[in-house]
Amino acid sequence: MPATQKDPVLVTLQLSGGNDYLNTVIPFNDPLYRDNRPAVGIPDDQVLRFDKNYGFHPAMAPLKKVWDEGKLAIVHGVGYANSPRSHFRSMDIWHTCEPEKVGTQGWLGQVAREYDPKKENVVTVVSFGQCLFRALVAPGVPVACVSGPLEKYGFLPNIQEREQRLQVLDRFAKMYAPVAGSGVMEYLGTTGLDSLKGADILKVAPQNYASTVKYPDTSIARKLRGIAQVHFADLGSRIFYCDHGSFDTHAGQNPGHGGLWKDVTEGLQAFIADLREHDHADNVIILLFSEFGRRVHDNGSGTDHGAAGPAFILGEKVKGGHYGEYPSLKAEKLVQGDLNPSTDFRSIYSTILEKWLKLESRPITGGRFEQLAFLN
Amino acid sequence: MPAWSIEPPREQKAIDTLTAAFRQSRFDIRSVLRVLFNSSFFKNARFQHLKSPAEVVVGSLRLVGGYELPRPGYGDLSMQPAYMGQDLLNPPSVEGWHTGPEWINSGSLMARINFVAGLVGDPSLPGVRAIIDRLKTKGSLSPEQLVDGCLDLLGPVQVSPETRKELVAQAKEWGQTGWASETSAKTADKRVGEMLQLIVATREYQFA
């Protein structure tokens, strides 16, 4: 179905590496926080308190503003049972909704297939980053992956003479014609042709973009700006994806972790301002997640892989507040020394699928999961 | 050839041959390698492996020459594998990278093609100049000769009949390629550059 400008749009920002829950949403009133964080605990006078029990990492001031506006939902204790604490496996689980077996179809790839089963729009899904996130993968679903500046997105830029360029790109398209039953060659062919078509469509986005908002000079801010450019160009894109990292702070967590959150929140601040300036904020929500949290007790310099973590959803139509319960830090409540997940990540997906994207969630999440109330 | 960490080896005969060599040589790795490199299954595994970004970058720089010693601009070169999905010495996790077809997506395919095409389209680079000069020694080239000559000197690169047909069709748009006069030499150099760019943009060129 062709998208309209005000169709709901989802932006997913993946915090790669395993973001530390305890130093992101800080339970400053819990003495167990201090007991367990002798090395990396955030000093009490630096915690950005946002209610009587919790505060943000000091680098997250822009996100606190969104909280104060009532447009930030914090989902607590997110994860799934028997976390393997492996980056690849955990991220695959988040991407495919398959905690028990290795899945190959991404949840957002399936969304794209529902929206555009005939592949009429190769930029329904646009990803900014250097890899193809498995969350976006589904057979027959094109994904426009932009790994550098959007302004330079396109094949063979050195062939500049217009007629020659058209001829060569036409030849490229013919060379990438489908080769049935040939596995990787067929995949290469489809990818090449979709990229060619996508490049043609996406090139108008930076050309038509004008904004007074100044984005920080960071990689995540550049990705978010690219997303804004494509969204404002009204190309029918419904799913945007990007990542930032690495949040894998085994050592030297302070100040590295703070630097990462500074980049993310300042980038988001500019992005939200840009959406509002262009009157394009109402139909966008942003999901932030990480593949797992980190261990309760620090290791003297950082923290190691854990289990439960937080997720954040923000946007004009988001009902801000706490959702789910912050897992207990008491030793007897931990699972192998880690915070015990209390909210299945698929609850977040189910809520977004049904209440925002208006799709049946069960075929995508593989079951019925409790819906959360973070969407108006 | 599947990446071993993703898929187990497919050819039982190959496994058995190498296992036997390992045992018979009293567990000497060199002997196993000798058997492996002389085997038909090894030779048949050519062009089955999707090049990693590091292989694309290093292989291309060695092909075109001129980058043997450090020089300004190396910083940007060192970032190229990252643009293609492989940030060297900085994998997404301690588990390394997803390899094989996972190197390929619309963005990374574009990045690798554009990088290599940018190099082979530059006749000032010694390796590219050498290719052009070798073709020049053959005199005036028909479209088929231009295509086959470029394929040979770039690798040799093996392409499917369908791909070759398209490359020849493109060369036929240009007609005969020759260096008889100053004007035709300039055009010929440009045509060779564009043909090389088209070849490195093919699907087949992504394999090693």
Coordinates of C-alpha atoms in Angstrom, one line a residue:
Chain A
M1 CA 0.0 0.0 0.0
P2 CA 1.4 3.4 -0.8
A3 CA 2.5 5.3 2.3
T4 CA 1.2 8.8 3.1
Q5 CA 3.2 11.5 4.7
K6 CA 1.4 11.0 8.1
D7 CA 1.6 7.2 8.3
P8 CA 3.3 6.1 11.5
V9 CA 7.0 5.8 11.3
L10 CA 9.4 4.0 13.6
V11 CA 13.0 5.0 14.2
T12 CA 15.0 2.3 16.0
L13 CA 18.3 3.3 17.6
Q14 CA 20.3 0.2 18.6
L15 CA 22.8 0.8 21.4
S16 CA 25.3 -1.9 20.4
G17 CA 27.4 -3.7 22.9
G18 CA 25.2 -4.0 26.0
N19 CA 24.3 -0.8 27.7
D20 CA 24.8 -0.6 31.5
Y21 CA 21.3 -0.3 33.0
L22 CA 22.4 0.7 36.5
N23 CA 24.4 3.7 35.3
T24 CA 21.8 4.7 32.8
V25 CA 18.7 4.7 35.0
I26 CA 20.3 5.0 38.4
P27 CA 18.5 3.8 41.5
F28 CA 20.3 6.4 43.6
N29 CA 18.2 5.7 46.7
D30 CA 19.0 2.0 46.8
P31 CA 22.1 1.4 49.0
L32 CA 22.9 -1.7 47.0
Y33 CA 23.7 0.5 44.1
R34 CA 26.6 2.1 45.9
D35 CA 27.6 -1.3 47.4
N36 CA 27.9 -2.9 44.0
R37 CA 29.5 0.0 42.2
P38 CA 32.6 0.9 44.2
A39 CA 34.6 1.7 41.0
V40 CA 32.1 3.0 38.4
G41 CA 29.2 4.2 40.5
I42 CA 28.0 7.7 39.6
P43 CA 28.6 10.1 42.5
D44 CA 25.3 11.1 44.2
D45 CA 25.8 14.8 43.4
Q46 CA 26.1 14.1 39.7
V47 CA 23.0 11.9 39.2
L48 CA 20.4 13.7 37.1
R49 CA 17.4 13.0 39.3
F50 CA 14.1 12.8 37.5
D51 CA 12.0 11.5 40.3
K52 CA 12.3 10.5 43.9
N53 CA 14.0 7.1 43.2
Y54 CA 15.8 7.4 39.9
G55 CA 18.1 9.6 38.0
F56 CA 19.9 9.5 34.7
H57 CA 23.6 9.4 34.0
P58 CA 24.8 13.0 34.1
A59 CA 25.5 12.9 30.3
M60 CA 21.9 12.4 29.5
A61 CA 20.5 15.9 30.1
P62 CA 18.8 16.2 26.7
L63 CA 16.9 13.0 27.4
K64 CA 15.8 14.3 30.8
K65 CA 14.2 17.2 29.0
V66 CA 12.1 14.7 27.0
W67 CA 11.2 13.0 30.3
D68 CA 10.2 16.4 31.8
E69 CA 7.9 17.0 28.7
G70 CA 6.2 13.7 29.4
K71 CA 7.3 12.1 26.2
L72 CA 9.8 9.5 27.3
A73 CA 8.7 6.0 28.3
I74 CA 11.3 3.9 30.3
V75 CA 10.6 0.2 30.1
H76 CA 12.3 -1.6 33.0
G77 CA 13.8 -5.0 33.3
V78 CA 13.7 -5.8 29.6
G79 CA 15.1 -9.0 28.4
Y80 CA 14.2 -12.7 28.1
A81 CA 14.8 -15.9 30.1
N82 CA 18.1 -17.7 30.0
S83 CA 20.1 -14.9 28.4
P84 CA 23.3 -16.3 26.8
R85 CA 25.2 -13.0 27.4
S86 CA 26.6 -13.3 23.9
H87 CA 26.6 -10.2 21.7
F88 CA 25.8 -12.0 18.5
R89 CA 23.2 -14.4 19.9
S90 CA 21.5 -11.8 22.1
M91 CA 21.3 -9.3 19.2
D92 CA 19.9 -12.0 17.0
I93 CA 17.3 -12.8 19.6
W94 CA 16.2 -9.1 19.7
H95 CA 16.3 -8.9 15.9
T96 CA 14.3 -12.1 15.2
C97 CA 12.1 -12.6 18.3
E98 CA 13.5 -16.2 18.5
P99 CA 15.0 -16.8 21.9
E100 CA 14.9 -20.6 21.6
K101 CA 16.3 -21.2 18.1
V102 CA 18.4 -19.3 15.5
G103 CA 15.9 -17.1 13.6
T104 CA 16.7 -15.6 10.2
Q105 CA 13.8 -13.2 9.7
G106 CA 13.9 -9.8 11.3
W107 CA 10.8 -8.4 13.0
L108 CA 11.0 -5.2 11.1
G109 CA 11.7 -7.0 7.8
Q110 CA 8.4 -8.7 8.4
V111 CA 6.8 -5.4 9.1
A112 CA 8.1 -4.1 5.7
R113 CA 6.8 -7.1 4.0
E114 CA 3.3 -6.5 5.4
Y115 CA 3.4 -2.9 4.3
D116 CA 4.8 -3.5 0.9
P117 CA 4.3 -7.1 -0.1
K118 CA 4.9 -6.4 -3.8
K119 CA 8.2 -4.5 -3.2
E120 CA 6.8 -1.4 -4.8
N121 CA 9.0 0.9 -2.8
V122 CA 12.6 -0.1 -2.2
V123 CA 13.0 2.6 0.4
T124 CA 10.3 1.5 2.8
V125 CA 13.1 0.5 5.1
V126 CA 16.2 2.7 5.3
S127 CA 19.1 1.9 7.5
F128 CA 22.0 4.1 8.4
G129 CA 25.1 2.1 9.3
Q130 CA 27.7 -0.2 7.9
C131 CA 26.0 -3.5 8.3
L132 CA 22.6 -4.9 7.4
F133 CA 20.9 -5.3 10.8
R134 CA 19.2 -8.7 11.0
A135 CA 16.1 -7.0 12.4
L136 CA 15.5 -5.7 8.9
V137 CA 16.0 -8.9 7.0
A138 CA 13.2 -10.9 5.4
P139 CA 13.1 -12.7 2.1
G140 CA 12.2 -10.4 -0.7
V141 CA 12.4 -7.2 1.4
P142 CA 14.8 -4.6 0.1
V143 CA 16.6 -2.4 2.6
A144 CA 18.4 0.8 1.6
C145 CA 21.6 0.7 3.6
V146 CA 23.3 4.1 3.7
S147 CA 26.8 3.7 5.0
G148 CA 28.2 7.1 4.3
P149 CA 26.9 10.6 3.7
L150 CA 23.5 10.5 1.9
E151 CA 24.8 13.2 -0.5
K152 CA 27.2 10.7 -1.9
Y153 CA 24.9 7.7 -2.1
G154 CA 25.0 6.2 -5.5
F155 CA 27.1 3.8 -7.7
L156 CA 30.1 4.7 -9.8
P157 CA 30.3 8.4 -9.0
N158 CA 33.5 8.8 -11.0
I159 CA 31.6 8.3 -14.2
Q160 CA 30.2 11.8 -14.3
E161 CA 29.3 12.6 -17.9
R162 CA 25.5 12.3 -17.9
E163 CA 24.9 10.2 -21.0
Q164 CA 27.8 7.9 -20.3
R165 CA 26.6 7.5 -16.7
L166 CA 23.1 6.6 -17.7
Q167 CA 24.5 4.0 -20.2
V168 CA 26.8 2.4 -17.6
L169 CA 24.2 2.3 -14.9
D170 CA 21.8 0.7 -17.3
R171 CA 24.5 -1.9 -18.2
F172 CA 25.0 -2.5 -14.4
A173 CA 21.3 -3.2 -14.0
K174 CA 21.4 -5.7 -16.9
M175 CA 24.4 -7.4 -15.4
Y176 CA 22.6 -7.8 -12.1
A177 CA 19.5 -9.4 -13.7
P178 CA 18.1 -12.3 -11.6
V179 CA 19.9 -15.6 -11.9
A180 CA 17.4 -18.1 -10.6
G181 CA 18.4 -20.7 -8.0
S182 CA 22.0 -19.5 -7.6
G183 CA 22.0 -18.6 -3.9
V184 CA 24.5 -15.9 -3.2
M185 CA 24.6 -14.7 -6.8
E186 CA 20.9 -14.1 -6.7
Y187 CA 21.2 -12.3 -3.4
L188 CA 23.9 -10.1 -4.9
G189 CA 21.7 -9.4 -7.9
T190 CA 18.7 -8.4 -5.9
T191 CA 20.8 -6.3 -3.6
G192 CA 22.5 -4.6 -6.5
L193 CA 19.3 -3.8 -8.3
D194 CA 17.5 -2.6 -5.2
S195 CA 20.5 -0.4 -4.3
L196 CA 20.5 1.1 -7.8
K197 CA 16.8 1.9 -7.6
G198 CA 17.1 3.1 -4.0
A199 CA 20.0 5.5 -4.8
D200 CA 17.8 7.1 -7.5
I201 CA 15.0 7.7 -5.0
L202 CA 17.1 8.7 -2.1
K203 CA 19.2 11.3 -3.8
V204 CA 16.4 13.9 -3.7
A205 CA 16.4 13.8 0.1
P206 CA 19.5 15.9 0.8
Q207 CA 18.7 18.0 -2.3
N208 CA 15.4 19.1 -0.8
Y209 CA 16.5 19.4 2.8
A210 CA 16.8 22.8 4.6
S211 CA 16.9 23.3 8.3
T212 CA 18.0 25.7 11.0
V213 CA 18.8 22.9 13.4
K214 CA 22.5 22.4 13.9
Y215 CA 23.4 18.7 14.6
P216 CA 26.5 17.8 16.6
D217 CA 29.4 16.6 14.6
T218 CA 29.1 12.9 15.7
S219 CA 28.4 9.7 13.8
I220 CA 25.1 9.2 15.5
A221 CA 24.0 12.7 14.8
R222 CA 24.9 12.4 11.2
K223 CA 22.8 9.2 10.9
L224 CA 19.8 10.9 12.6
R225 CA 20.2 13.8 10.3
G226 CA 20.1 11.4 7.3
I227 CA 17.0 9.9 8.7
A228 CA 15.4 13.3 9.0
Q229 CA 16.3 14.2 5.5
V230 CA 14.7 11.0 4.1
H231 CA 11.6 11.4 6.3
F232 CA 11.0 15.0 5.2
A233 CA 11.4 14.0 1.6
D234 CA 8.2 12.0 1.8
L235 CA 9.5 9.0 0.0
G236 CA 7.2 6.5 1.8
S237 CA 9.9 5.3 4.2
R238 CA 8.3 3.8 7.3
I239 CA 11.1 2.0 9.1
F240 CA 14.4 3.7 9.9
Y241 CA 17.3 2.0 11.7
C242 CA 20.6 3.1 13.0
D243 CA 23.1 2.2 15.8
H244 CA 25.7 3.6 18.1
G245 CA 28.3 2.1 20.2
S246 CA 30.2 0.3 21.5
F247 CA 28.5 0.2 24.9
D248 CA 30.5 -2.9 25.7
T249 CA 32.2 -1.2 28.7
H250 CA 34.2 -4.0 30.3
A251 CA 37.0 -1.6 31.2
G252 CA 37.3 2.2 31.6
Q253 CA 33.5 2.6 31.8
N254 CA 33.9 6.1 33.2
P255 CA 34.0 8.4 31.2
G256 CA 33.4 6.3 28.1
H257 CA 29.9 5.4 28.9
G258 CA 29.1 9.0 29.5
G259 CA 30.6 10.0 26.2
L260 CA 28.4 7.5 24.4
W261 CA 25.2 8.8 26.1
K262 CA 26.2 12.4 25.4
D263 CA 26.5 11.6 21.7
V264 CA 23.2 9.8 21.6
T265 CA 21.2 12.3 23.6
E266 CA 22.6 15.4 21.9
G267 CA 21.9 13.7 18.5
L268 CA 18.4 12.9 19.5
Q269 CA 17.9 16.4 20.8
A270 CA 18.8 17.8 17.4
F271 CA 16.7 15.2 15.6
I272 CA 13.6 16.0 17.7
A273 CA 14.1 19.7 17.1
D274 CA 14.4 19.1 13.4
L275 CA 11.2 17.0 13.3
R276 CA 9.3 19.7 15.2
E277 CA 10.7 22.5 13.0
H278 CA 9.4 20.6 9.9
D279 CA 6.1 19.7 11.5
H280 CA 7.0 16.0 11.0
A281 CA 7.2 14.9 14.7
D282 CA 3.6 13.7 15.2
N283 CA 4.0 10.4 13.3
V284 CA 7.4 9.4 14.5
I285 CA 8.4 7.4 17.6
I286 CA 11.9 6.4 18.5
L287 CA 12.9 3.1 20.2
L288 CA 16.2 2.7 22.0
F289 CA 17.3 -0.7 23.1
S290 CA 20.5 -2.7 23.8
E291 CA 21.0 -6.5 23.5
F292 CA 21.5 -6.8 27.3
G293 CA 22.4 -4.9 30.4
R294 CA 25.5 -5.4 32.4
R295 CA 26.4 -7.1 35.7
V296 CA 25.3 -5.6 39.0
H297 CA 28.7 -5.6 40.5
D298 CA 31.5 -3.8 38.7
N299 CA 34.8 -5.4 37.9
G300 CA 37.0 -2.6 39.2
S301 CA 37.1 -0.7 36.0
G302 CA 33.9 -1.4 34.1
T303 CA 31.1 -3.9 34.0
D304 CA 30.7 -7.3 32.3
H305 CA 27.8 -8.8 30.3
G306 CA 24.5 -9.0 32.2
A307 CA 20.9 -9.7 31.5
A308 CA 18.0 -7.3 32.0
G309 CA 18.3 -3.7 30.6
P310 CA 16.1 -0.7 30.0
A311 CA 14.4 0.3 26.7
F312 CA 13.3 3.8 25.9
I313 CA 10.5 5.0 23.6
L314 CA 10.2 8.6 22.9
G315 CA 8.0 10.8 20.7
E316 CA 5.1 13.2 20.6
K317 CA 2.5 10.4 20.9
V318 CA 4.4 8.6 23.7
K319 CA 2.9 8.6 27.2
G320 CA 5.9 9.2 29.3
G321 CA 6.6 7.3 32.5
H322 CA 7.9 4.1 34.0
Y323 CA 6.7 0.8 32.6
G324 CA 7.4 -2.5 34.2
E325 CA 9.4 -2.9 37.4
Y326 CA 13.1 -2.0 38.1
P327 CA 14.6 -5.4 38.9
S328 CA 15.7 -5.9 42.5
L329 CA 19.4 -5.6 43.3
K330 CA 19.2 -8.0 46.2
A331 CA 21.6 -10.9 45.8
E332 CA 18.9 -13.5 46.2
K333 CA 16.8 -12.0 43.4
L334 CA 19.6 -11.9 40.9
V335 CA 20.1 -14.4 38.2
Q336 CA 23.8 -15.5 38.0
G337 CA 24.7 -12.1 39.5
D338 CA 22.6 -10.2 37.0
L339 CA 19.4 -8.3 37.1
N340 CA 16.5 -10.6 36.4
P341 CA 14.4 -9.6 33.4
S342 CA 10.8 -8.8 34.3
T343 CA 9.6 -7.5 30.9
D344 CA 9.8 -9.6 27.8
F345 CA 11.2 -7.5 25.0
R346 CA 8.5 -8.8 22.7
S347 CA 6.0 -6.9 24.8
I348 CA 7.6 -3.7 23.6
Y349 CA 7.4 -5.0 20.0
S350 CA 3.8 -6.1 20.4
T351 CA 2.8 -2.7 21.7
I352 CA 4.6 -0.9 18.8
L353 CA 3.2 -3.3 16.2
E354 CA -0.4 -3.1 17.3
K355 CA -0.8 0.3 18.7
W356 CA 1.6 2.2 16.4
L357 CA 2.2 0.4 13.2
K358 CA -1.3 -1.1 13.2
L359 CA -0.3 -4.6 12.4
E360 CA -1.2 -7.9 14.0
S361 CA 1.7 -8.7 16.3
R362 CA 1.4 -12.4 16.8
P363 CA 2.8 -13.6 13.5
I364 CA 5.8 -11.4 14.0
T365 CA 6.6 -11.9 17.7
G366 CA 5.6 -15.5 17.6
G367 CA 3.1 -15.3 20.4
R368 CA 0.9 -13.1 22.6
F369 CA 2.8 -10.7 24.9
E370 CA 1.5 -8.2 27.4
Q371 CA 0.9 -4.9 25.8
L372 CA 2.3 -1.9 27.6
A373 CA 0.5 1.5 27.8
F374 CA 3.2 3.8 26.6
L375 CA 1.4 5.0 23.4
N376 CA -1.5 7.5 23.4
Chain B
M1 CA 32.9 -22.1 0.6
P2 CA 31.1 -21.6 3.8
A3 CA 32.7 -19.7 6.7
W4 CA 33.5 -22.5 9.2
S5 CA 31.9 -20.7 12.1
I6 CA 28.6 -20.5 10.3
E7 CA 28.2 -23.7 8.4
P8 CA 30.1 -27.0 8.7
P9 CA 32.3 -28.1 5.7
R10 CA 30.2 -29.6 2.9
E11 CA 32.6 -32.1 1.2
Q12 CA 33.0 -35.3 3.2
K13 CA 35.6 -36.6 0.7
A14 CA 37.7 -33.5 1.2
I15 CA 37.5 -33.9 5.0
D16 CA 38.4 -37.6 4.7
T17 CA 41.4 -36.9 2.4
L18 CA 42.8 -34.2 4.7
T19 CA 42.2 -36.4 7.8
A20 CA 44.1 -39.2 6.2
A21 CA 47.0 -37.0 5.3
F22 CA 47.1 -35.6 8.8
R23 CA 47.3 -39.1 10.3
Q24 CA 49.7 -40.6 7.8
S25 CA 52.1 -37.7 8.3
R26 CA 52.0 -38.2 12.0
F27 CA 50.1 -34.9 12.5
D28 CA 52.2 -32.7 10.4
I29 CA 50.3 -29.6 9.3
R30 CA 52.6 -28.9 6.3
S31 CA 51.8 -32.3 4.8
V32 CA 48.1 -31.6 5.2
L33 CA 48.6 -28.2 3.5
R34 CA 50.6 -29.9 0.6
V35 CA 47.7 -32.3 0.0
L36 CA 45.2 -29.5 0.3
F37 CA 46.9 -27.1 -2.2
N38 CA 47.4 -29.9 -4.7
S39 CA 43.8 -31.2 -4.5
S40 CA 41.1 -30.6 -7.1
F41 CA 38.6 -29.7 -4.5
F42 CA 40.8 -26.8 -3.4
K43 CA 41.3 -25.6 -7.0
N44 CA 37.6 -25.9 -7.6
A45 CA 37.0 -23.6 -4.6
R46 CA 38.3 -20.6 -6.5
F47 CA 35.9 -17.7 -6.7
Q48 CA 33.5 -19.3 -4.2
H49 CA 34.4 -17.0 -1.3
L50 CA 33.0 -13.5 -1.0
K51 CA 35.9 -11.2 -0.4
S52 CA 35.9 -9.5 3.0
P53 CA 36.3 -5.8 3.0
A54 CA 39.9 -6.1 4.0
E55 CA 40.5 -8.3 1.0
V56 CA 38.7 -5.9 -1.2
V57 CA 40.8 -3.0 -0.1
V58 CA 44.2 -4.6 0.1
G59 CA 43.7 -6.6 -3.0
S60 CA 42.7 -3.5 -5.0
L61 CA 45.6 -1.4 -3.7
R62 CA 48.0 -4.1 -4.7
L63 CA 46.4 -4.4 -8.1
V64 CA 46.6 -0.7 -8.9
G65 CA 50.0 -0.1 -7.3
G66 CA 51.4 3.1 -5.9
Y67 CA 50.5 2.5 -2.3
E68 CA 53.6 0.4 -1.4
L69 CA 54.9 3.1 0.9
P70 CA 53.1 5.3 3.4
R71 CA 51.9 8.6 1.9
P72 CA 49.3 11.3 2.6
G73 CA 45.8 9.9 2.3
Y74 CA 46.5 6.6 4.0
G75 CA 44.3 7.6 6.9
D76 CA 41.2 7.6 4.6
L77 CA 42.3 4.3 3.1
S78 CA 42.4 2.7 6.5
M79 CA 38.8 3.6 7.0
Q80 CA 37.6 2.0 3.8
P81 CA 37.0 -1.5 5.2
A82 CA 34.9 0.1 7.9
Y83 CA 32.7 1.8 5.3
M84 CA 32.2 -1.7 3.8
G85 CA 31.3 -3.2 7.1
Q86 CA 34.6 -4.3 8.6
D87 CA 36.1 -1.8 11.0
L88 CA 39.6 -3.4 11.4
L89 CA 40.7 -4.2 14.9
N90 CA 37.3 -3.1 16.1
P91 CA 34.8 -5.9 15.4
P92 CA 31.2 -5.4 16.7
S93 CA 32.0 -7.7 19.5
V94 CA 34.7 -10.1 20.7
E95 CA 33.0 -12.7 18.6
G96 CA 34.3 -11.0 15.4
W97 CA 32.2 -10.3 12.3
H98 CA 29.4 -12.1 10.5
T99 CA 31.1 -13.0 7.2
G100 CA 30.2 -14.4 3.8
P101 CA 27.0 -13.0 2.3
E102 CA 26.6 -10.9 5.4
W103 CA 29.4 -8.6 4.1
I104 CA 26.8 -7.6 1.4
N105 CA 24.0 -5.2 1.8
S106 CA 22.9 -2.3 -0.4
G107 CA 25.3 0.1 1.4
S108 CA 28.3 -2.1 1.6
L109 CA 28.0 -3.3 -2.0
M110 CA 27.9 0.3 -3.1
A111 CA 30.9 1.1 -0.9
R112 CA 33.1 -1.7 -2.2
I113 CA 32.2 -1.2 -5.9
N114 CA 32.7 2.5 -5.7
F115 CA 36.1 2.1 -3.9
V116 CA 37.5 -0.3 -6.4
A117 CA 36.0 1.5 -9.4
G118 CA 37.6 4.7 -8.1
L119 CA 41.0 3.1 -8.2
V120 CA 40.8 1.2 -11.5
G121 CA 39.3 4.3 -13.2
D122 CA 42.4 6.3 -12.4
P123 CA 45.0 5.9 -15.2
S124 CA 47.6 7.7 -13.2
L125 CA 48.0 4.7 -10.9
P126 CA 50.9 2.5 -12.0
G127 CA 48.9 -0.7 -12.1
V128 CA 46.1 0.8 -14.1
R129 CA 48.6 2.4 -16.5
A130 CA 50.3 -1.0 -16.9
I131 CA 47.0 -2.5 -17.9
I132 CA 46.3 0.2 -20.4
D133 CA 49.9 -0.1 -21.8
R134 CA 49.5 -3.9 -22.2
L135 CA 46.3 -3.5 -24.1
K136 CA 47.9 -0.8 -26.2
T137 CA 50.5 -3.3 -27.4
K138 CA 47.8 -5.3 -29.1
G139 CA 47.0 -2.5 -31.4
S140 CA 43.4 -1.7 -32.3
L141 CA 41.0 -3.8 -30.2
S142 CA 37.6 -5.1 -31.1
P143 CA 34.9 -4.9 -28.4
E144 CA 35.4 -8.6 -27.6
Q145 CA 39.2 -8.1 -27.4
L146 CA 38.8 -5.1 -25.1
V147 CA 36.5 -7.0 -22.7
D148 CA 38.6 -10.2 -22.7
G149 CA 41.8 -8.2 -22.3
C150 CA 40.5 -6.3 -19.4
L151 CA 39.1 -9.4 -17.7
D152 CA 42.5 -11.1 -18.2
L153 CA 44.6 -8.3 -16.8
L154 CA 42.3 -7.6 -13.9
G155 CA 42.6 -11.1 -12.5
P156 CA 42.0 -13.1 -14.6
V157 CA 38.4 -12.6 -13.7
Q158 CA 35.9 -15.3 -14.6
V159 CA 32.5 -14.0 -15.5
S160 CA 29.4 -15.8 -16.6
P161 CA 28.4 -15.8 -20.3
E162 CA 25.5 -13.4 -19.5
T163 CA 27.8 -10.9 -17.8
R164 CA 30.4 -11.1 -20.6
K165 CA 27.6 -10.5 -23.1
E166 CA 26.7 -7.3 -21.3
L167 CA 30.3 -6.1 -21.1
V168 CA 30.7 -6.8 -24.8
A169 CA 27.5 -5.0 -25.6
Q170 CA 28.8 -2.0 -23.7
A171 CA 32.1 -2.1 -25.6
K172 CA 30.2 -2.4 -28.9
E173 CA 28.6 1.0 -28.1
W174 CA 32.1 2.4 -28.3
G175 CA 33.3 0.5 -31.3
Q176 CA 36.9 -0.2 -32.0
T177 CA 39.4 0.9 -29.3
G178 CA 42.8 2.1 -30.5
W179 CA 45.7 4.4 -29.7
A180 CA 46.6 5.5 -33.2
S181 CA 46.3 9.2 -32.7
E182 CA 46.5 11.5 -29.7
T183 CA 42.8 12.0 -29.7
S184 CA 41.9 8.3 -30.0
A185 CA 44.5 7.5 -27.3
K186 CA 42.8 9.7 -24.9
T187 CA 39.4 8.2 -25.7
A188 CA 40.9 4.7 -25.5
D189 CA 42.4 5.3 -22.1
K190 CA 39.0 6.5 -20.9
R191 CA 37.2 3.5 -22.4
V192 CA 39.6 1.1 -20.7
G193 CA 39.0 2.9 -17.4
E194 CA 35.3 2.6 -17.8
M195 CA 35.4 -1.0 -18.8
L196 CA 37.6 -1.8 -15.8
Q197 CA 35.1 0.0 -13.6
L198 CA 32.2 -2.0 -15.1
I199 CA 34.1 -5.3 -14.5
V200 CA 34.9 -4.5 -10.8
A201 CA 31.2 -3.7 -10.5
T202 CA 30.1 -7.2 -11.5
R203 CA 28.8 -9.7 -9.1
E204 CA 31.6 -12.1 -10.0
Y205 CA 34.3 -9.7 -9.1
Q206 CA 33.1 -9.7 -5.4
F207 CA 34.4 -13.3 -5.1
A208 CA 37.9 -14.6 -4.6

